[in-house]
Coordinates of C-alpha atoms in Angstrom, one line a residue:
M1 CA -37.2 -43.9 -3.1
E2 CA -33.9 -42.7 -2.7
E3 CA -34.3 -42.1 1.5
E4 CA -35.3 -46.2 1.1
Q5 CA -31.9 -46.8 -0.1
N6 CA -29.7 -45.1 2.1
K7 CA -31.6 -46.2 5.3
G8 CA -31.2 -49.7 3.8
S9 CA -27.6 -49.3 3.4
S10 CA -27.1 -47.6 7.0
E11 CA -28.4 -51.2 8.3
V12 CA -25.3 -52.7 7.2
F13 CA -23.1 -50.7 9.7
T14 CA -24.6 -51.0 12.9
L15 CA -21.6 -51.1 14.9
P16 CA -20.9 -54.3 17.0
D17 CA -20.4 -53.6 20.9
D18 CA -16.7 -54.7 21.2
S19 CA -14.9 -56.2 17.9
F20 CA -15.8 -52.6 16.0
L21 CA -15.6 -54.3 12.9
L22 CA -18.4 -56.2 11.1
T23 CA -18.0 -60.1 10.7
D24 CA -17.6 -62.2 7.5
S25 CA -21.2 -63.1 7.2
E26 CA -22.5 -59.5 7.6
V27 CA -20.6 -58.2 4.2
T28 CA -20.6 -59.5 1.1
P29 CA -18.7 -57.6 -2.1
N30 CA -21.4 -57.6 -5.1
P31 CA -18.7 -57.9 -8.5
Q32 CA -20.3 -54.7 -9.9
S33 CA -18.7 -52.4 -7.5
E34 CA -16.2 -52.5 -5.1
F35 CA -18.1 -52.6 -1.7
T36 CA -22.0 -53.5 -1.7
D37 CA -24.5 -54.1 1.0
T38 CA -26.1 -57.3 2.6
K39 CA -29.4 -57.6 0.9
E40 CA -28.0 -57.3 -2.1
S41 CA -25.2 -60.0 -2.0
L42 CA -27.6 -62.0 -0.1
E43 CA -30.2 -62.1 -3.3
L44 CA -26.9 -62.7 -5.5
D45 CA -25.8 -65.4 -3.6
K46 CA -29.1 -67.2 -4.1
S47 CA -29.7 -66.4 -7.6
N48 CA -26.2 -68.2 -8.2
Q49 CA -27.2 -70.8 -6.6
E50 CA -30.5 -71.5 -8.3
Q51 CA -29.1 -71.2 -11.5
P52 CA -27.4 -74.5 -12.7
K53 CA -24.0 -74.6 -14.2
E54 CA -24.0 -74.4 -17.9
S55 CA -22.5 -77.1 -19.2
N56 CA -19.3 -76.6 -22.0
L57 CA -20.6 -77.1 -25.7
N58 CA -17.7 -77.0 -27.3
P59 CA -16.1 -80.4 -27.1
L60 CA -12.7 -78.5 -28.2
L61 CA -12.6 -77.2 -24.6
P62 CA -11.8 -79.1 -21.4
E63 CA -14.9 -78.9 -19.1
W64 CA -12.8 -77.7 -16.1
L65 CA -11.7 -74.3 -18.0
D66 CA -14.5 -72.6 -16.9
D67 CA -13.0 -73.0 -13.4
V68 CA -10.0 -71.4 -14.1
E69 CA -9.4 -68.0 -12.6
D70 CA -9.1 -65.2 -15.0
R71 CA -7.2 -62.5 -12.8
S72 CA -7.1 -60.3 -16.3
E73 CA -10.5 -59.2 -15.7
K74 CA -10.0 -58.2 -11.9
N75 CA -8.9 -54.8 -10.8
D76 CA -5.9 -54.6 -8.2
L77 CA -6.8 -53.7 -4.5
H78 CA -3.8 -52.4 -2.6
L79 CA -4.2 -52.8 1.2
A80 CA -2.6 -50.1 2.4
Q81 CA -4.3 -47.0 0.3
N82 CA -6.3 -47.9 -3.0
F83 CA -8.1 -45.7 -5.2
D84 CA -10.8 -47.4 -7.4
V85 CA -11.4 -45.7 -10.5
H86 CA -14.3 -47.2 -11.2
S87 CA -16.1 -46.8 -8.0
G88 CA -14.5 -42.9 -7.5
C89 CA -13.5 -44.0 -3.9
I90 CA -10.4 -44.0 -2.1
S91 CA -9.9 -47.2 0.7
Y92 CA -7.6 -47.9 3.5
S93 CA -7.4 -51.5 5.9
L94 CA -8.4 -51.9 9.0
L95 CA -7.0 -54.4 11.2
R96 CA -9.4 -57.0 13.3
Q97 CA -8.2 -59.1 16.5
Q98 CA -4.8 -59.1 15.0
K99 CA -5.6 -61.8 12.4
E100 CA -8.4 -60.4 10.1
I101 CA -8.0 -57.5 7.5
F102 CA -10.9 -55.3 6.4
V103 CA -10.8 -52.5 3.9
I104 CA -13.4 -49.3 4.3
S105 CA -13.9 -47.0 1.5
S106 CA -15.0 -43.3 1.3
D107 CA -18.5 -44.3 0.7
K108 CA -18.8 -46.3 4.0
R109 CA -18.6 -49.6 2.9
L110 CA -16.8 -52.0 4.9
E111 CA -15.4 -55.4 3.8
N112 CA -13.6 -58.3 4.6
I113 CA -10.7 -59.2 2.1
A114 CA -11.8 -62.9 1.9
K115 CA -14.7 -62.1 0.3
L116 CA -13.3 -59.3 -2.1
K117 CA -10.2 -61.9 -3.3
R118 CA -13.2 -63.3 -5.4
Y119 CA -13.3 -60.1 -7.3
Y120 CA -10.2 -58.1 -6.9
N121 CA -6.2 -58.9 -6.9
I122 CA -5.3 -58.1 -3.5
I123 CA -1.7 -56.7 -3.1
G124 CA 0.2 -55.2 -0.2
Y125 CA 0.1 -54.9 3.0
P126 CA -0.3 -51.8 5.4
Y127 CA 1.5 -51.2 8.9
E128 CA -0.4 -48.5 10.3
F129 CA -4.3 -48.5 10.6
M130 CA -6.9 -46.0 11.7
S131 CA -8.2 -45.8 15.1
K132 CA -11.2 -47.5 16.3
N133 CA -12.8 -44.4 17.4
A134 CA -12.2 -42.7 13.7
V135 CA -13.7 -45.7 12.2
Y136 CA -17.1 -45.6 14.6
S137 CA -17.1 -41.8 13.8
F138 CA -16.9 -41.9 10.2
L139 CA -19.4 -44.8 9.5
K140 CA -21.6 -43.0 11.8
G141 CA -21.4 -40.0 9.6
E142 CA -19.6 -37.6 12.0
T143 CA -18.0 -35.2 9.8
I144 CA -14.4 -33.6 9.9
D145 CA -13.9 -30.0 9.5
I146 CA -11.2 -30.6 7.1
K147 CA -10.1 -26.6 7.5
Q148 CA -9.6 -27.2 11.3
M149 CA -7.8 -30.5 10.4
F150 CA -5.1 -28.2 8.3
E151 CA -4.8 -26.0 10.6
E152 CA -4.0 -28.4 13.4
V153 CA -1.1 -29.7 11.1
R154 CA 0.3 -26.5 10.3
N155 CA 0.8 -25.5 14.0
I156 CA 2.9 -28.2 14.9
F157 CA 5.1 -27.2 11.7
Q158 CA 4.9 -24.0 13.5
Q159 CA 6.1 -24.9 16.9
Y160 CA 9.1 -26.7 15.6
I161 CA 10.4 -25.1 12.2
I162 CA 11.7 -21.8 11.4
A163 CA 10.5 -21.1 7.9
L164 CA 11.6 -18.2 5.3
D165 CA 7.7 -17.6 4.2
D166 CA 4.9 -18.6 5.8
R167 CA 3.3 -20.3 2.9
H168 CA 5.9 -22.7 3.4
F169 CA 3.9 -24.2 6.5
D170 CA 0.9 -24.0 4.3
L171 CA 2.8 -26.3 1.6
F172 CA 4.0 -28.8 4.3
S173 CA 0.8 -29.2 5.5
L174 CA -0.6 -29.6 2.8
Y175 CA 1.8 -32.4 1.8
V176 CA 1.3 -34.2 4.9
I177 CA -2.6 -34.6 3.6
L178 CA -1.8 -35.3 0.1
T179 CA 0.1 -38.0 1.5
Y180 CA -3.0 -39.5 2.6
C181 CA -5.0 -39.8 -0.8
F182 CA -1.6 -39.6 -3.4
T183 CA -3.2 -42.8 -5.0
C184 CA -6.3 -40.5 -6.9
F185 CA -3.6 -38.2 -8.6
P186 CA -1.4 -39.3 -11.8
T187 CA 1.7 -37.6 -10.9
I188 CA 2.5 -36.0 -7.3
P189 CA 5.6 -34.1 -6.4
Y190 CA 8.4 -34.8 -4.3
L191 CA 9.8 -32.1 -1.6
W192 CA 13.2 -31.4 -1.6
V193 CA 14.6 -29.8 1.7
S194 CA 17.7 -27.8 1.0
A195 CA 19.8 -26.5 4.0
E196 CA 22.8 -25.8 5.6
K197 CA 23.9 -28.1 8.7
G198 CA 22.2 -26.8 12.0
S199 CA 19.2 -25.4 10.0
G200 CA 16.3 -27.9 10.9
K201 CA 16.2 -30.1 8.0
T202 CA 16.4 -33.1 10.3
T203 CA 14.0 -31.8 12.5
L204 CA 11.4 -30.9 9.9
L205 CA 11.8 -34.7 8.5
Q206 CA 10.8 -35.9 12.2
V207 CA 8.1 -33.7 12.0
F208 CA 7.2 -35.1 8.7
N209 CA 8.1 -38.5 9.9
S210 CA 5.4 -38.0 12.6
L211 CA 2.6 -37.0 10.4
V212 CA 2.8 -38.5 7.1
F213 CA 1.2 -42.0 5.7
H214 CA 3.1 -44.7 6.2
P215 CA 6.5 -43.0 6.6
S216 CA 9.9 -44.5 6.2
L217 CA 12.8 -42.3 7.6
S218 CA 16.1 -43.3 6.5
S219 CA 19.4 -41.6 5.3
S220 CA 21.0 -44.9 3.8
S221 CA 18.4 -47.5 2.3
T222 CA 19.5 -50.3 -0.2
V223 CA 17.7 -50.0 -3.1
S224 CA 15.8 -53.2 -2.9
S225 CA 14.5 -52.4 0.6
I226 CA 13.2 -49.2 -1.2
F227 CA 11.2 -50.1 -3.8
R228 CA 9.7 -53.3 -1.9
L229 CA 8.5 -51.5 0.6
I230 CA 6.8 -48.6 -1.6
D231 CA 5.5 -51.7 -3.5
S232 CA 3.8 -53.3 -0.9
N233 CA 3.0 -50.9 1.7
K234 CA 2.8 -46.9 -0.4
N235 CA 5.5 -45.6 2.2
T236 CA 6.3 -42.0 2.4
L237 CA 9.9 -41.9 1.9
L238 CA 12.0 -39.7 3.8
L239 CA 15.5 -39.7 2.7
D240 CA 17.8 -37.4 4.7
E241 CA 21.2 -36.6 3.3
A242 CA 20.2 -36.8 -0.2
E243 CA 23.3 -35.4 -1.7
S244 CA 25.1 -38.5 -1.2
L245 CA 23.3 -40.1 -4.1
S246 CA 25.3 -37.7 -6.5
S247 CA 28.1 -40.1 -6.0
S248 CA 28.8 -42.8 -8.5
N249 CA 28.5 -46.0 -7.4
T250 CA 26.1 -48.9 -8.5
E251 CA 23.8 -48.7 -5.5
N252 CA 23.2 -44.8 -5.8
R253 CA 22.5 -45.4 -9.4
E254 CA 19.9 -47.8 -8.8
V255 CA 18.4 -45.6 -6.1
M256 CA 17.9 -42.6 -8.3
S257 CA 16.4 -44.7 -11.0
V258 CA 13.5 -45.6 -8.3
L259 CA 13.1 -42.1 -7.1
C260 CA 13.0 -40.8 -10.9
S261 CA 10.0 -42.8 -11.6
G262 CA 8.1 -42.8 -8.6
Y263 CA 6.5 -39.4 -9.3
Q264 CA 3.6 -40.8 -11.6
F265 CA 1.3 -43.6 -10.6
N266 CA 2.9 -46.2 -13.2
G267 CA 6.2 -45.7 -12.2
A268 CA 8.1 -48.8 -11.6
V269 CA 11.3 -50.7 -12.0
I270 CA 11.6 -54.2 -13.2
R271 CA 13.6 -56.7 -11.2
S272 CA 14.1 -60.8 -11.3
E273 CA 12.5 -63.1 -8.8
K274 CA 13.6 -66.5 -7.9
I275 CA 10.7 -68.7 -7.9
N276 CA 11.1 -72.2 -7.8
D277 CA 14.6 -72.0 -9.4
T278 CA 13.4 -69.7 -12.2
W279 CA 14.3 -66.0 -12.7
I280 CA 10.8 -64.6 -13.1
P281 CA 11.0 -60.8 -14.5
K282 CA 8.6 -58.7 -11.8
S283 CA 7.4 -55.1 -11.7
F284 CA 7.3 -53.5 -8.5
N285 CA 5.4 -50.1 -8.6
T286 CA 7.5 -46.6 -7.4
F287 CA 4.7 -44.6 -7.1
S288 CA 4.9 -42.6 -3.5
P289 CA 5.4 -39.4 -1.9
K290 CA 8.9 -38.6 -0.9
I291 CA 10.5 -35.9 0.9
L292 CA 14.4 -35.2 0.5
A293 CA 16.8 -33.5 2.6
S294 CA 20.4 -32.3 1.8
I295 CA 22.8 -29.8 2.3
G296 CA 24.3 -29.9 -1.5
G297 CA 22.7 -30.0 -4.5
I298 CA 21.3 -33.4 -6.2
R299 CA 21.2 -34.2 -9.6
E300 CA 19.0 -34.1 -12.5
P301 CA 16.4 -35.6 -13.2
L302 CA 15.5 -35.6 -10.1
A303 CA 15.3 -32.4 -9.3
S304 CA 12.8 -31.6 -11.9
R305 CA 10.3 -33.8 -9.8
C306 CA 11.0 -31.9 -6.9
V307 CA 9.5 -28.7 -5.2
K308 CA 12.4 -26.9 -3.6
I309 CA 12.5 -25.3 0.0
R310 CA 15.1 -23.7 1.4
L311 CA 15.5 -23.6 5.3
L312 CA 17.8 -21.1 7.0
R313 CA 19.5 -21.4 10.4
K314 CA 17.2 -19.1 12.8
K315 CA 18.2 -16.3 14.6
K316 CA 19.1 -15.7 18.1
N317 CA 16.0 -13.9 18.7
E318 CA 13.7 -16.5 16.9
K319 CA 12.6 -19.7 19.2
V320 CA 10.9 -22.7 18.9
Q321 CA 10.2 -25.7 20.9
R322 CA 12.4 -28.4 20.9
F323 CA 11.1 -31.7 18.7
K324 CA 10.5 -34.7 21.4
I325 CA 8.2 -37.3 21.1
D326 CA 6.9 -38.2 24.7
P327 CA 3.5 -39.7 25.2
T328 CA 1.6 -36.4 25.4
L329 CA 2.6 -35.2 21.8
D330 CA 2.6 -38.9 20.7
D331 CA -1.0 -39.0 21.8
Q332 CA -1.7 -35.6 19.8
L333 CA -0.2 -36.8 16.6
S334 CA -1.8 -40.1 16.7
K335 CA -5.0 -38.2 17.1
I336 CA -4.5 -35.7 13.8
K337 CA -3.6 -38.5 11.7
N338 CA -6.7 -40.2 12.3
K339 CA -8.4 -36.6 11.7
I340 CA -6.4 -36.7 8.3
Y341 CA -7.9 -40.3 7.6
Q342 CA -11.3 -39.1 8.2
G343 CA -11.3 -36.1 6.8
I344 CA -9.9 -38.0 3.2
L345 CA -12.7 -40.2 3.7
S346 CA -15.2 -38.0 4.4
N347 CA -14.5 -35.2 1.7
F348 CA -13.2 -37.5 -1.3
T349 CA -16.0 -36.7 -3.4
A350 CA -14.9 -33.0 -3.3
I351 CA -11.0 -33.9 -3.9
I352 CA -12.2 -35.9 -7.1
S353 CA -14.9 -33.6 -8.4
T354 CA -11.7 -30.5 -8.1
Q355 CA -9.5 -32.9 -10.3
N356 CA -11.6 -31.6 -13.7
I357 CA -10.5 -28.0 -12.8
D358 CA -8.1 -26.9 -15.9
W359 CA -5.2 -25.2 -14.1
S360 CA -3.2 -24.1 -16.9
S361 CA -5.4 -20.9 -17.2
K362 CA -5.2 -20.4 -13.6
A363 CA -1.1 -20.3 -13.1
D364 CA 1.7 -19.8 -15.1
L365 CA 3.4 -22.9 -15.1
N366 CA 4.5 -24.9 -17.6
N367 CA 3.0 -28.8 -17.9
R368 CA 5.9 -30.5 -15.8
E369 CA 5.2 -28.0 -13.0
L370 CA 1.7 -28.1 -13.5
D371 CA 1.8 -31.8 -13.3
L372 CA 3.6 -31.5 -9.9
W373 CA 1.7 -28.9 -8.1
E374 CA -1.8 -29.5 -9.4
P375 CA -2.8 -32.4 -6.6
V376 CA -1.5 -29.1 -4.2
F377 CA -4.0 -26.8 -5.8
T378 CA -6.7 -29.5 -5.8
L379 CA -6.4 -29.9 -1.7
A380 CA -5.9 -26.0 -1.2
T381 CA -9.4 -25.5 -3.2
V382 CA -11.0 -27.9 -1.1
I383 CA -10.0 -26.7 1.9
D384 CA -11.2 -23.4 1.0
E385 CA -14.5 -24.3 0.4
H386 CA -14.8 -25.2 4.3
K387 CA -13.7 -22.0 5.5
K388 CA -15.9 -19.9 7.3
N389 CA -17.7 -17.1 5.6
N390 CA -16.0 -14.4 7.8
D391 CA -12.4 -15.7 7.1
S392 CA -11.3 -12.9 5.3
K393 CA -7.6 -14.0 5.2
L394 CA -5.8 -14.7 1.6
G395 CA -7.2 -17.8 0.0
L396 CA -4.8 -21.1 0.6
L397 CA -5.1 -21.8 -3.0
T398 CA -4.4 -17.8 -4.1
K399 CA -1.3 -18.4 -1.7
M400 CA -0.1 -21.9 -3.4
I401 CA -0.6 -20.7 -6.7
K402 CA 1.6 -17.6 -6.0
L403 CA 4.1 -19.7 -4.3
A404 CA 4.4 -22.3 -7.3
E405 CA 5.2 -19.4 -9.9
E406 CA 7.6 -17.9 -7.6
L407 CA 9.3 -21.0 -6.8
S408 CA 9.1 -22.5 -10.1
A409 CA 10.5 -19.5 -11.7
V410 CA 13.9 -19.5 -9.4
A411 CA 14.0 -23.2 -10.2
R412 CA 13.7 -22.5 -14.2
S413 CA 16.5 -19.7 -14.0
I414 CA 18.8 -22.2 -12.2
D415 CA 18.2 -25.7 -13.1
E416 CA 18.3 -25.3 -17.2
S417 CA 18.1 -28.0 -19.3
P418 CA 21.9 -28.9 -20.7
I419 CA 20.8 -28.3 -24.3
V420 CA 19.8 -24.8 -23.1
Q421 CA 22.6 -23.7 -21.3
L422 CA 24.9 -25.0 -24.6
A423 CA 22.7 -23.4 -26.8
K424 CA 23.0 -20.3 -24.5
S425 CA 26.9 -20.4 -24.4
L426 CA 27.2 -20.7 -28.1
I427 CA 25.4 -17.4 -28.8
D428 CA 27.2 -15.8 -26.6
G429 CA 30.4 -17.1 -27.9
I430 CA 29.2 -15.8 -31.2
K431 CA 28.0 -12.2 -30.2
S432 CA 30.8 -11.4 -28.1
R433 CA 33.6 -13.1 -30.7
G434 CA 34.7 -15.8 -28.2
I435 CA 34.4 -17.9 -31.6
E436 CA 34.5 -16.5 -35.2
P437 CA 33.7 -18.0 -38.6
V438 CA 36.6 -19.4 -40.9
N439 CA 35.7 -16.9 -43.4
L440 CA 33.0 -14.0 -42.3
K441 CA 32.7 -13.3 -46.2
K442 CA 32.7 -16.9 -47.4
Y443 CA 31.4 -19.0 -44.7
P444 CA 30.0 -17.0 -42.4
E445 CA 28.2 -19.5 -40.1
F446 CA 31.1 -22.1 -40.4
F447 CA 33.0 -22.2 -37.3
D448 CA 36.3 -24.5 -36.6
R449 CA 35.4 -27.5 -34.2
R450 CA 38.4 -26.8 -32.2
D451 CA 37.9 -23.3 -31.3
V452 CA 34.3 -23.9 -30.1
F453 CA 36.1 -27.0 -28.1
H454 CA 38.3 -25.0 -26.7
Y455 CA 35.9 -22.1 -25.5
L456 CA 33.4 -24.3 -24.2
T457 CA 35.4 -26.3 -22.2
A458 CA 37.2 -23.0 -20.3
I459 CA 33.1 -22.7 -19.1
P460 CA 33.4 -25.0 -15.8
Q461 CA 29.9 -26.3 -16.3
F462 CA 30.9 -27.9 -19.7
A463 CA 34.0 -29.5 -18.0
W464 CA 32.5 -32.9 -18.8
C465 CA 33.2 -32.7 -22.4
T466 CA 37.0 -34.2 -22.3
S467 CA 37.4 -34.6 -25.9
L468 CA 36.6 -33.0 -29.4
K469 CA 34.7 -36.3 -30.2
A470 CA 32.6 -36.1 -27.0
L471 CA 31.6 -32.6 -28.2
T472 CA 30.5 -33.2 -31.7
T473 CA 28.5 -36.3 -30.7
Y474 CA 26.7 -33.9 -28.0
L475 CA 26.0 -31.3 -30.9
Q476 CA 24.7 -33.9 -33.3
N477 CA 22.3 -35.9 -30.9
K478 CA 21.2 -32.9 -29.0
L479 CA 20.8 -29.9 -30.9
G480 CA 21.4 -31.1 -34.3
I481 CA 24.4 -29.3 -35.1
Q482 CA 26.2 -31.1 -37.9
T483 CA 29.9 -30.9 -39.3
R484 CA 30.7 -29.1 -42.7
K485 CA 33.7 -28.9 -44.3
A486 CA 35.2 -25.5 -45.5
T487 CA 37.5 -25.5 -48.4
F488 CA 40.4 -23.4 -48.6
D489 CA 43.7 -23.2 -50.9
K490 CA 45.8 -24.9 -48.5
G491 CA 43.0 -27.8 -47.8
Q492 CA 40.1 -28.1 -45.6
I493 CA 38.8 -27.4 -42.1
R494 CA 35.7 -29.4 -40.3
C495 CA 33.4 -26.9 -38.8
Y496 CA 30.4 -27.0 -37.1
F497 CA 27.6 -25.1 -38.8
L498 CA 26.1 -22.7 -36.3
K499 CA 22.7 -20.3 -37.2
Q500 CA 22.0 -17.8 -34.3
E501 CA 18.2 -18.2 -35.3
Y502 CA 18.6 -22.0 -35.1
L503 CA 19.6 -21.8 -31.6
E504 CA 17.4 -19.3 -30.6
D505 CA 14.6 -21.4 -31.8
M506 CA 15.9 -24.5 -29.9
I507 CA 16.2 -22.2 -26.7
E508 CA 12.4 -21.2 -26.9
R509 CA 11.4 -24.6 -27.2
Y510 CA 13.5 -26.1 -24.2
A511 CA 13.6 -23.1 -21.9
G512 CA 11.3 -24.0 -19.0
D513 CA 11.0 -27.5 -19.8
D514 CA 12.2 -30.2 -17.2
V515 CA 15.1 -31.9 -17.6
D516 CA 14.9 -35.3 -18.7
E517 CA 18.1 -37.9 -18.0
I518 CA 20.6 -38.1 -20.6
E519 CA 20.8 -41.8 -21.1
G520 CA 23.9 -43.4 -22.8
M521 CA 24.8 -40.3 -24.3
F522 CA 28.1 -41.2 -25.6
N523 CA 27.7 -45.1 -24.9
G524 CA 31.3 -45.1 -24.9
R525 CA 32.6 -44.2 -28.0
A526 CA 32.8 -40.7 -27.6
G527 CA 36.9 -40.8 -26.8
I528 CA 35.9 -39.1 -23.3
N529 CA 39.1 -39.6 -20.8
T530 CA 38.6 -42.1 -18.1
Q531 CA 41.1 -40.7 -15.8
T532 CA 38.9 -37.3 -15.2
T533 CA 37.1 -39.1 -12.5
A534 CA 37.6 -36.0 -10.1
R535 CA 36.2 -33.7 -12.7
R536 CA 33.0 -35.9 -13.4
E537 CA 31.9 -36.1 -9.5
Q538 CA 31.5 -32.0 -9.8
L539 CA 28.3 -32.7 -12.5
P540 CA 25.2 -31.4 -10.7
L541 CA 25.0 -28.2 -12.5
T542 CA 25.0 -30.0 -16.1
G543 CA 22.2 -32.3 -16.0
L544 CA 24.7 -35.6 -16.4
R545 CA 24.8 -38.4 -14.2
D546 CA 28.0 -40.7 -13.8
T547 CA 26.2 -43.5 -15.3
E548 CA 26.5 -41.2 -18.9
L549 CA 30.4 -41.4 -18.7
P550 CA 32.1 -44.8 -19.4

C-alpha cells in the first residue's frame, strides 16, 4: 500500500521539457497540509462542488459573513525561506519565466503560490532561486552527499583565509549551511569577526557574501533598509565596521535594537506605516543570520548574541589565494550554493529529528550559550552521520563542542555582566580595605557612601558613574543594596549596607549569564553630569549604551 502511495505521489512530478516547473492545472494545494498531490486535490474540488452551500440559519448574522476571509486561521508562508511547523518541512521559492512563483518543499512538493494563497498568508519575496538543474535533481530523488558538500564549502574558506584554528574553518562552513535552514531553529548565533587592519576580515566577509543565503553586505545601511530587507527577504546581514555602532547617534541605536532582537525567531521591531493617510503600527520580523566584522569592540548586549572569532595578519611565509570573482569562480560558487539548497531539502528530516537532542548534558555551556550553539551542533551531527566508515578524523560535533566551550569560557572571563563586575569590585574593596566600615564594632557592614563612590570611580570601568546619586540608584535597582543611617554622637552618616556573603551570592547567580541591556537605568533622575560626552564614548566594557545616559 505504501509503495502505491509513493508511486502515485511521484506522478505529480513528471518533469516537463523546457519550463521545468509544473503549471497551475497540475498542482492544487490541500488545506490539511502545505503541499499535496493532484489526485487528492481534484477529489477535494469535486466534493466541494457537489456539496451545496449551507444557508445562514442565524437571522442576526448577515449571509455575506460566511464569505469573509479569516486570515487568523491561516499560517504564514514566507517565500524566501519558510519552515512549516505543522508539516515539518522547509521550502524555498522558484521563479518561472520571470512572472510565476512556485514553492518547492523538502517533501518534494511543488506548488503555485496562486493556489497556496487560499490556504496561507503569503509574505516576503526572494531574490535568489535554485537553479533548474538543482530542482530537477532534487525532484528526481538524486541525493547530495552532505559531508562532501560541507568539505567543498570548507575548501573555499581555506583557499582565501588564514585562521588561528582549523576548527574556525569548520565553524564558518557550518554557519554558511545554517543560513539556508535557520528558520527551523528558535535561536541562532551571530558571527563576530574581530581583527586589526590587514588581517583579512573584509576578505572573509566577501567569501561569506558569495556563499550564504540571500546575502546583504554593507558597512553603512540605514535601520529602515535593514529591517525591511530581513522581513521581506530573510537576508543574511553582513556588516563591516561594526565598531561604528558604538557611537551615540540615534540611527546607530536603532540599528542596535534590530540586531539585538534578531537572533530569536520572534524578534521584531515596531514601526508606524502610513496607510490611507492613517499611521498604523506594523511589526517587522528581524530574525536572520548576521555576520559582523570590526577592528574594535562591540557593545553589550549585542556581543552576548555573538560567537567571537579573532583573525591575525598572515606571516610572510603564509600564503593564500587572492579572492577575486571571475566567471570560473562565480560558476564554482553558484554550484556550491545549489548543492546546499539541495542538501538541506534532501536532509531536512534528519535536521529536524536531531533538534530533540539535549545538549546541556554534552557541553559545558550556560543556557544562553546553548541557545546559540545548538544549531551548529545539530548540523555537525547530521554531517557526522554521513561520513564514511573509514574516516578516522575527529568527529565534527566533538570539535564544535570543544570549540564552543573554549570560546564561551574566554567570553565569560572578558565580558562579565556589569552586576558581576560591580559586586566583585565591592568585595575586592572590602578585602583590601579600600573601603572600610564606619565603625568596625558597632556597624561592621555599614560603609560610607562617599568612600564607596570615590573607590569605585577610581576604577576605569566605572567611569560612567559621575555622581553619588547615580551610584545609589544603580546599587538599589540592580544589586538590591540599600542605604542605612549610622548614628554617632555628632550626628548620622548615610551608608551602604554591604554584606560580603550577599555580594558573593549575587556573583554566583549572575556569573556567566548573558549581559542584557540595562534600559532606562537612570531615566534622567540620577544627576549624571551631561558634560561627560568624551567619557561616555569609552563604555564598551561596562555593558552600558549611550541611550542609558541622559
